[in-house]
mmCIF file of C-alpha atoms and ligand atoms in Angstrom:
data_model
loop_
_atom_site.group_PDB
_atom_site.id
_atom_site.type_symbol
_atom_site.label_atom_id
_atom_site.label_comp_id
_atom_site.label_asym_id
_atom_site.label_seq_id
_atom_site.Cartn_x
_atom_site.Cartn_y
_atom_site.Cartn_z
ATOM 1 C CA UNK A 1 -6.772 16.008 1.837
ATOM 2 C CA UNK A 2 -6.885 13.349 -0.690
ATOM 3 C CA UNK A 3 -3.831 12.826 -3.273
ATOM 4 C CA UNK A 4 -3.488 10.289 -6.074
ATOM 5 C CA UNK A 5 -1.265 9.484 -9.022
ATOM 6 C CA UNK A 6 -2.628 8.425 -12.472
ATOM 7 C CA UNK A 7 -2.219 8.554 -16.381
ATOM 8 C CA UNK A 8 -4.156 10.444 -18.913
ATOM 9 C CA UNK A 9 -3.773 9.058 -22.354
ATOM 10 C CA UNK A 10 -0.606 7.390 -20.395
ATOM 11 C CA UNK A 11 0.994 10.398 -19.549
ATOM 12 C CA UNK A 12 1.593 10.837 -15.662
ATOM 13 C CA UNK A 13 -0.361 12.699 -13.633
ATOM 14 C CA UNK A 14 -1.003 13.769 -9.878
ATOM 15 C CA UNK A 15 -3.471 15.749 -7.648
ATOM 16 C CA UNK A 16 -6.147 16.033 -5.717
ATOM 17 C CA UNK A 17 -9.279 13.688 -4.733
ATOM 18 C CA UNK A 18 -12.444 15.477 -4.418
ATOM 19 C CA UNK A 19 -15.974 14.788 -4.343
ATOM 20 C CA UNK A 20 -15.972 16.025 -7.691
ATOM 21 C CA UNK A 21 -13.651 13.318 -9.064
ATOM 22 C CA UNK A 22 -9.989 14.256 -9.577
ATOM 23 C CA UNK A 23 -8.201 17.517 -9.788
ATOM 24 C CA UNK A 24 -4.844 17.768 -11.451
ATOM 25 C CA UNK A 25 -2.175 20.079 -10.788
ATOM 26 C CA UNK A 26 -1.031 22.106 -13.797
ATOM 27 C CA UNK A 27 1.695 21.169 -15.889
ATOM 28 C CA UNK A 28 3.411 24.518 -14.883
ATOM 29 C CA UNK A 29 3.624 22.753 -11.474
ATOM 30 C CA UNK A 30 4.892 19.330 -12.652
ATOM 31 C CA UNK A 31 7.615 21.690 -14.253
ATOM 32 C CA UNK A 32 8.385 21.895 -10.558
ATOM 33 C CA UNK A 33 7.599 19.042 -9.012
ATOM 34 C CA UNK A 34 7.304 15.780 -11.766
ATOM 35 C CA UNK A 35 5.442 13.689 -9.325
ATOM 36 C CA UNK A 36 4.017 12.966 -5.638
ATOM 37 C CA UNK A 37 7.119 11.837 -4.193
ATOM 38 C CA UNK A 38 8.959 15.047 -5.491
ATOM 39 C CA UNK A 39 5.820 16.986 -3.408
ATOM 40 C CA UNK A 40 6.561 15.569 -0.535
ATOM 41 C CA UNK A 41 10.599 16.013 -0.559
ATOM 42 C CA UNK A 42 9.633 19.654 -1.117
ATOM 43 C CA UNK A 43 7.009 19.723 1.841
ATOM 44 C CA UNK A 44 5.073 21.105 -0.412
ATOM 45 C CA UNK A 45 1.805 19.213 -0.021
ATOM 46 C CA UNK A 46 -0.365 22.824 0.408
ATOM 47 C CA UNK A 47 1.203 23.900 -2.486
ATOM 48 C CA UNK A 48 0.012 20.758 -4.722
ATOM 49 C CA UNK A 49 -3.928 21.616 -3.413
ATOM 50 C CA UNK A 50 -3.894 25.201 -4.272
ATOM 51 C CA UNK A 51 -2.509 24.556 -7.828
ATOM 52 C CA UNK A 52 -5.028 21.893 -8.270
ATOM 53 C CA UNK A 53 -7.751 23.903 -7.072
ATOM 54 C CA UNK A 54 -6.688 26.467 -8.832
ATOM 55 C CA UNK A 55 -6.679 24.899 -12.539
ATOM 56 C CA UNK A 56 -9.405 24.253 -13.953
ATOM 57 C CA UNK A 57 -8.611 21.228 -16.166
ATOM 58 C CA UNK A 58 -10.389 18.035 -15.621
ATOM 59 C CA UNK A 59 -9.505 14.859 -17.529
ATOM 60 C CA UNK A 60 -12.274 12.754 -18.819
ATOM 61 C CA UNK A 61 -12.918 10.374 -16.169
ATOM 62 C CA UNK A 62 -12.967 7.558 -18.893
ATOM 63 C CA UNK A 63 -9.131 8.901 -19.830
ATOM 64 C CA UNK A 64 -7.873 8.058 -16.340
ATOM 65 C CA UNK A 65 -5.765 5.524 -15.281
ATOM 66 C CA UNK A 66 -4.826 5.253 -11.501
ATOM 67 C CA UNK A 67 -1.079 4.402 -10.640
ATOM 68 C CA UNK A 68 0.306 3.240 -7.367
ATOM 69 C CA UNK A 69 0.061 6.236 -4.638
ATOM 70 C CA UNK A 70 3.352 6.682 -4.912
ATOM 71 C CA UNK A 71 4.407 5.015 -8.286
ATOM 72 C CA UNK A 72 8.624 5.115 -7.608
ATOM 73 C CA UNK A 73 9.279 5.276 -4.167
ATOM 74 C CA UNK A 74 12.731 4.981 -3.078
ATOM 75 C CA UNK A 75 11.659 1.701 -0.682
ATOM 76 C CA UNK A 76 9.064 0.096 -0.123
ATOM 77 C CA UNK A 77 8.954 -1.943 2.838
ATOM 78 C CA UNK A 78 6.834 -4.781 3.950
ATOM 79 C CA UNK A 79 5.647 -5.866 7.582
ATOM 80 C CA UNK A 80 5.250 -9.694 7.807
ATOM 81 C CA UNK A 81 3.532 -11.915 10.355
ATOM 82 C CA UNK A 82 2.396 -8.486 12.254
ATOM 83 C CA UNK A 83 -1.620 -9.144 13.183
ATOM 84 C CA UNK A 84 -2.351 -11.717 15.907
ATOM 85 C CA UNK A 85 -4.766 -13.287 14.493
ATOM 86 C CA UNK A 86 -2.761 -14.095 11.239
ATOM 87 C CA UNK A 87 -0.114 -15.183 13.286
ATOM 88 C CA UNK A 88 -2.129 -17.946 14.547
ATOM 89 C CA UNK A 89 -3.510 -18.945 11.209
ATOM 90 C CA UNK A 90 -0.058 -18.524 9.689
ATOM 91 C CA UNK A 91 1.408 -21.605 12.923
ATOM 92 C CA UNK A 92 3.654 -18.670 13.666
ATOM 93 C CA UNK A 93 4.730 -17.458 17.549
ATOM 94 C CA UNK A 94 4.580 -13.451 17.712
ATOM 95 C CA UNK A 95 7.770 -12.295 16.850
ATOM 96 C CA UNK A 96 9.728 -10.118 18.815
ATOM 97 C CA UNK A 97 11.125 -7.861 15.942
ATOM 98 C CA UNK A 98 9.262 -6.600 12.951
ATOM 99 C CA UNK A 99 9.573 -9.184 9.860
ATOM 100 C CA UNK A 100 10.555 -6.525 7.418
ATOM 101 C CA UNK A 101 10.787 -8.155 3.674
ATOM 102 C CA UNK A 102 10.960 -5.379 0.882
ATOM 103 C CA UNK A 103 9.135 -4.739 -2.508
ATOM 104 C CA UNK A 104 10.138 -3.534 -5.866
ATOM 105 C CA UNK A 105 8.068 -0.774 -7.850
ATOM 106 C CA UNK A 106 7.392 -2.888 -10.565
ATOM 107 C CA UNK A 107 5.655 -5.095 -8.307
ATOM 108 C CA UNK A 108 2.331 -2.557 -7.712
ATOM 109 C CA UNK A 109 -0.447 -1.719 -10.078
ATOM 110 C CA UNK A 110 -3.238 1.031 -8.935
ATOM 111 C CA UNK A 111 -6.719 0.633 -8.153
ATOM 112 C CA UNK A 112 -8.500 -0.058 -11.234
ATOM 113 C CA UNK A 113 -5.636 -1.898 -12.621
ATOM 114 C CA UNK A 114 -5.335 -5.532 -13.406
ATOM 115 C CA UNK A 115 -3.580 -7.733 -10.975
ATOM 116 C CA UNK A 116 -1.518 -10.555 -12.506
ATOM 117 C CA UNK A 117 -1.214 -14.314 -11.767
ATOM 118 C CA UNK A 118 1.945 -15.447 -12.727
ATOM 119 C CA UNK A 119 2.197 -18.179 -15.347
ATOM 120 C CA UNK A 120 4.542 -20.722 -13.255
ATOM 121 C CA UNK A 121 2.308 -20.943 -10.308
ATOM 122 C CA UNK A 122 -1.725 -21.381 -9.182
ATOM 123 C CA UNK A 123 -0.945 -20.144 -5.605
ATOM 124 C CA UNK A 124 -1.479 -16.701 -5.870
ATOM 125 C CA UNK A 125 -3.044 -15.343 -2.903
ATOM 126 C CA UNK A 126 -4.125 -11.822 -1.641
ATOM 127 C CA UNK A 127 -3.886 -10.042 1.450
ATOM 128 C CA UNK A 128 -5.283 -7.100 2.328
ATOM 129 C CA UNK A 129 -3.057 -4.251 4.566
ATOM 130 C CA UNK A 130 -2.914 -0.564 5.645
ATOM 131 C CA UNK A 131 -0.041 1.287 3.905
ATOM 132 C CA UNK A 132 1.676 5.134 4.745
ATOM 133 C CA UNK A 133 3.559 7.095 3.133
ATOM 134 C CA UNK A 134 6.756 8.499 4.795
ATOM 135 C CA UNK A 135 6.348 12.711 4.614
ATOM 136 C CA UNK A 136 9.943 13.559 6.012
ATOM 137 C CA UNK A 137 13.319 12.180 5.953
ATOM 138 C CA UNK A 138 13.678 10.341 8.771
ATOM 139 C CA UNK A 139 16.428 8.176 11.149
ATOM 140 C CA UNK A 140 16.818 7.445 14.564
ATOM 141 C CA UNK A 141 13.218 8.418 15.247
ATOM 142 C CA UNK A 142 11.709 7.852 18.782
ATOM 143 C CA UNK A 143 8.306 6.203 18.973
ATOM 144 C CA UNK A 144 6.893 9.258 20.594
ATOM 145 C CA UNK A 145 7.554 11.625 17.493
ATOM 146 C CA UNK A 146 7.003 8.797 14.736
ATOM 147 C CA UNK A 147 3.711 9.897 13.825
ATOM 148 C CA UNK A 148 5.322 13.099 12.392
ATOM 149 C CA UNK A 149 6.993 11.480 10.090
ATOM 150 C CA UNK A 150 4.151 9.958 8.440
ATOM 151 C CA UNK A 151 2.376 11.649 5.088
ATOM 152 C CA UNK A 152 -1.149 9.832 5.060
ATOM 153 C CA UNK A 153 -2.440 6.450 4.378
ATOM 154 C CA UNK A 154 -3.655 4.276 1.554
ATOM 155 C CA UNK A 155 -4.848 0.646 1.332
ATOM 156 C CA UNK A 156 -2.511 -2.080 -0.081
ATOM 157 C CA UNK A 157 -2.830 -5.512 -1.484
ATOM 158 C CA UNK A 158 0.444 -7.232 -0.611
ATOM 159 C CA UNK A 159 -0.682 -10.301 -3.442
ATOM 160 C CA UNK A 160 1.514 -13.472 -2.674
ATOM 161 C CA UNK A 161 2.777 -16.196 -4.194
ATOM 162 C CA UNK A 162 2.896 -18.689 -1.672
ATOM 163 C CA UNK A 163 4.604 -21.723 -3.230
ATOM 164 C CA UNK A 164 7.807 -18.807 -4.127
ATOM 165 C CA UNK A 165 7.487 -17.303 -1.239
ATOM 166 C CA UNK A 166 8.311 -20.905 0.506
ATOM 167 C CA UNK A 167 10.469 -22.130 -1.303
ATOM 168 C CA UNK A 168 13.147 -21.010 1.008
ATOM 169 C CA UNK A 169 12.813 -18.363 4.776
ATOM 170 C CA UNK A 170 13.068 -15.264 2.454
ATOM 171 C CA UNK A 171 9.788 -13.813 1.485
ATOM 172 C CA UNK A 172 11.568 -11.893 -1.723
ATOM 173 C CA UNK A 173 10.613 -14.067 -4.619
ATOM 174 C CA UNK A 174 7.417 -14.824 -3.443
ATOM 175 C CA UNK A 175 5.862 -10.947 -2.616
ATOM 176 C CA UNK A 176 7.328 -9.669 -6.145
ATOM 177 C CA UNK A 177 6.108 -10.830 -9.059
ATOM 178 C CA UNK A 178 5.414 -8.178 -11.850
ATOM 179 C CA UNK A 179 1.916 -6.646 -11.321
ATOM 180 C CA UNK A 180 1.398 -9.119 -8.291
ATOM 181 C CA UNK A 181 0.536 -6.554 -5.820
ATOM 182 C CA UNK A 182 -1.480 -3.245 -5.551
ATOM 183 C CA UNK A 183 -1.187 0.282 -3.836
ATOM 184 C CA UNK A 184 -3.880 2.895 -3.906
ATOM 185 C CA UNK A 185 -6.477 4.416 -4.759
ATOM 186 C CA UNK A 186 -5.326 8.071 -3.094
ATOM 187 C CA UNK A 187 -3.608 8.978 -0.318
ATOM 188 C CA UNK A 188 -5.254 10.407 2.929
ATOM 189 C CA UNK A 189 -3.144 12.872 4.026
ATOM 190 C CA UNK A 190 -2.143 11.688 7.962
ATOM 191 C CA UNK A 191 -4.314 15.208 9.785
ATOM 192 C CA UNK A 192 -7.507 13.239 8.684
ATOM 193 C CA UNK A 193 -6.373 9.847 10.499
ATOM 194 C CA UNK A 194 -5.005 11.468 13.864
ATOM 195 C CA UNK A 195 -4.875 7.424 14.495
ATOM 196 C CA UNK A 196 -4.460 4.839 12.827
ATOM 197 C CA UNK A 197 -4.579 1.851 14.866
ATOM 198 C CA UNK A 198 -8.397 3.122 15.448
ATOM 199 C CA UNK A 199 -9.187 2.063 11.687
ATOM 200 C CA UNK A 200 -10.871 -1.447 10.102
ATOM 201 C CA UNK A 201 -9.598 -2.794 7.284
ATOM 202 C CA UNK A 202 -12.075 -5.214 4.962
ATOM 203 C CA UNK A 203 -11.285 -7.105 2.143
ATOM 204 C CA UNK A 204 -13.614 -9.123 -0.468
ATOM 205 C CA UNK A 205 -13.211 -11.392 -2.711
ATOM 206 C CA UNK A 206 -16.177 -11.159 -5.305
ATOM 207 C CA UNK A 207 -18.218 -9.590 -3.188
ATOM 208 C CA UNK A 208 -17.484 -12.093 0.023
ATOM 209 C CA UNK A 209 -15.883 -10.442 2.835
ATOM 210 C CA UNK A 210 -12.912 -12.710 3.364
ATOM 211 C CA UNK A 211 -10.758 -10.619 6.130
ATOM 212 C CA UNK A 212 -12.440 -8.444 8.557
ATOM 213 C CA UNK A 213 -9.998 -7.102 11.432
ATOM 214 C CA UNK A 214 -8.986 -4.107 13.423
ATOM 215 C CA UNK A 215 -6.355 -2.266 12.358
ATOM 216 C CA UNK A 216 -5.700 -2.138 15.869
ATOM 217 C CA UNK A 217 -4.827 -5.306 16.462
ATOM 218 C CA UNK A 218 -1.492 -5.029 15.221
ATOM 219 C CA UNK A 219 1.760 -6.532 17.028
ATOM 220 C CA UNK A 220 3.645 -3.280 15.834
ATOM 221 C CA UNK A 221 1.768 -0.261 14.974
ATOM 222 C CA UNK A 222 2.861 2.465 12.416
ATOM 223 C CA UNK A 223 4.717 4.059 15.455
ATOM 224 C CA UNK A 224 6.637 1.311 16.296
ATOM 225 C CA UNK A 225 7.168 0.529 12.608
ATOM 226 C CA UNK A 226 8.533 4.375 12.151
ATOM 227 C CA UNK A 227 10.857 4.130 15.159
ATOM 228 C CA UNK A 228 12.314 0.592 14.223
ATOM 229 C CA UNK A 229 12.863 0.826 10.644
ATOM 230 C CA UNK A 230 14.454 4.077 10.905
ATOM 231 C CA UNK A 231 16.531 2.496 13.043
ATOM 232 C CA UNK A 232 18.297 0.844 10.314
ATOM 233 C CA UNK A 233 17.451 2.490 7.277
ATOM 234 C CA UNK A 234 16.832 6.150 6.959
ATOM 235 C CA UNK A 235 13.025 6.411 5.756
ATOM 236 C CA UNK A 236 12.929 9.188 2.925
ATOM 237 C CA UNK A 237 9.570 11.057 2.049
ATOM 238 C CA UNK A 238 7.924 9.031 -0.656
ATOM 239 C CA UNK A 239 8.989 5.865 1.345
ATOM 240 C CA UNK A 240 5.828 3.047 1.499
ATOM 241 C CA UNK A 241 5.774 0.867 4.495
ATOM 242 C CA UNK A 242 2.755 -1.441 4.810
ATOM 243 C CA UNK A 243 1.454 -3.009 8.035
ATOM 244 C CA UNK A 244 1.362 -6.274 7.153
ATOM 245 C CA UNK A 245 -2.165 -8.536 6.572
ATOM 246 C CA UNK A 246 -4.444 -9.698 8.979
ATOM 247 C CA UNK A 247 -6.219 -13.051 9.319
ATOM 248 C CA UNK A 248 -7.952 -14.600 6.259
ATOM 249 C CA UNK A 249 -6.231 -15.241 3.502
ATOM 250 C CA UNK A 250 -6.432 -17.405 1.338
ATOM 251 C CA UNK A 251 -4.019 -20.259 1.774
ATOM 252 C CA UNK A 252 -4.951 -20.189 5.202
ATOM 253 C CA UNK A 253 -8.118 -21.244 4.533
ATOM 254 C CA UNK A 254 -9.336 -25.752 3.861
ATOM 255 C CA UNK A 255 -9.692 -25.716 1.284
ATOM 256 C CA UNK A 256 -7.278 -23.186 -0.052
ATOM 257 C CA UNK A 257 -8.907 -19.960 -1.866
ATOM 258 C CA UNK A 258 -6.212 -19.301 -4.726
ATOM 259 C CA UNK A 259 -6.830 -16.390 -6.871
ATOM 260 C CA UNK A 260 -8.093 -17.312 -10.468
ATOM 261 C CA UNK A 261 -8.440 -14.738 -13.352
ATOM 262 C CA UNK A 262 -11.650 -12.788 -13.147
ATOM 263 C CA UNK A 263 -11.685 -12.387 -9.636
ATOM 264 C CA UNK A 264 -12.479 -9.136 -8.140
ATOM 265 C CA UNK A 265 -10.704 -8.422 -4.803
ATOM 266 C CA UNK A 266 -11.205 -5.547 -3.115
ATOM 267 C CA UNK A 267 -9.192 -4.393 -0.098
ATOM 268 C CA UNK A 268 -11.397 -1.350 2.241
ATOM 269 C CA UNK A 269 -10.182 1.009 4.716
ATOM 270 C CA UNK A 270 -13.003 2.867 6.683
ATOM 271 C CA UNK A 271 -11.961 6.690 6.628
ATOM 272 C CA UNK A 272 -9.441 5.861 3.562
ATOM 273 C CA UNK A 273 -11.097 4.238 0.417
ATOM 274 C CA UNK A 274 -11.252 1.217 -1.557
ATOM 275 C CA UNK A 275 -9.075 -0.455 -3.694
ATOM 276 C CA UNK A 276 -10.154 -2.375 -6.109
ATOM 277 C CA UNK A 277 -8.403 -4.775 -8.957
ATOM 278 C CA UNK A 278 -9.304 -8.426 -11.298
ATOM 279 C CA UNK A 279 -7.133 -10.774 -11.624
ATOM 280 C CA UNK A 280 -5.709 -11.723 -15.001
ATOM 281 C CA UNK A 281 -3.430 -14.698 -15.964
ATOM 282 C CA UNK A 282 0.300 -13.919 -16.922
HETATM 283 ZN ZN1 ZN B 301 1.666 -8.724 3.622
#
């Protein structure tokens, strides 16, 4: 199953992703449950597809407005340094932990949505990553049993601004400006994508395919990101953890590719979907 968030006429929405475009739960179920993350607290996931099957209310696709998967998680956190290959472009040795940095809500947009380059830099750079979405509260979780924990998966575009995010060894300032970043379009719920590691992740950048990798060729994969982070935190359904970005980007590159308003970038998930945003200036 497919799930996505969105606004009609900018009120919030949620439901199902369909081959006939989006299907909304009824507002007698948002009564219930207000959004996606509420779903998921409640395990009640079935439930959502039934009632959106069941009503037969379809917005105006020209109405919609997708928001991020999850549009107020209670964390979101962010895997660093994770694929070999960006490791190596990045002059970085693997690490022997995950490089966990966090983001704030306010940080995302959804597909469709305009990305923003902030005003007090020109080094705004994209990167292109697998996301999930946590399904059940979890803690203490052992590798083996991590999978269950995990609701589906969505692409993300973990947008950087390298000069901030420099500036000192914490990644904070640099992976959070307003609108920087973008989650989406839908979530594929995690009995479609028995595993994940066997995905490929593309991204473009008008059109030119600028990373190109395995999702497989992760230093940690989702179950050793469940099983570590849980560790320390306890992961709550709604939680977002993305994967991390690999080789590519663009401040890797000589010369430098910076992101400039007008630019298309597109980050593509066999099996998952595309998201898809242009840049704007601040
Ligand atoms: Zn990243």
């Amino acid at each position: 199953m497919k799930f996505a968030s969105f606004r009609v006429r900018g009120m919030p929405g949620y439901g199902l992703v369909t081959g006939d475009g989006l299907q909304p739960v009824p507002a007698t179920f948002m009564a219930r449950y207000p959004d996606l993350r509420a779903v998921l607290d409640a395990g009640a996931l079935e439930a959502a597809a039934a009632a959106a099957q069941a009503n037969p209310r379809r917005p105006e696709p020209q109405l919609v407005r997708m928001d991020p998967v999850i549009p107020d998680p209670g964390k979101i956190l962010c895997v660093g340094v994770n694929y070999l290959a960006h490791i190596r472009e990045m002059g970085r040795e693997p690490p022997d932990y995950p490089v966990i940095f966090t983001r704030y809500p306010g940080s995302l947009v959804g597909s469709g949505e305009p990305i923003v380059r902030p005003s007090v830099s020109t080094q705004y750079d994209f990167e292109g990553e697998l996301a999930f979405v946590i399904g059940r509260r979890a803690r203490h979780v052992p590798r083996e049993r991590a999978l269950e924990c995990v609701a589906g998966y969505s692409c993300f575009m973990d947008g950087s601004v390298r000069d901030f995010q420099r500036q000192t060894s914490q990644f904070t300032a640099g992976k959070n400006f307003p609108g920087s970043g973008a989650f989406g379009p839908h979530l594929v719920t995690s009995e479609e994508i028995p595993d994940p590691a066997a995905l490929h992740l593309t991204t473009r950048l008008n059109g030119e395919v600028m990373q190109s990798a395995p999702i497989g060729d992760m230093r940690f994969g989702v179950a050793d990101l469940v099983a570590y982070c849980s560790t320390f935190t306890e992961l709550e359904p709604g939680d977002v953890i993305t994967t991390g970005t690999p080789s590519g980007v663009g401040f890797a590159r000589n010369p430098p590719v910076w992101l400039v308003p007008g630019d298309v970038l597109e980050v593509g998930i066999d099996g998952i979907g595309l998201l898809r945003n242009t840049v704007v200036a601040e």
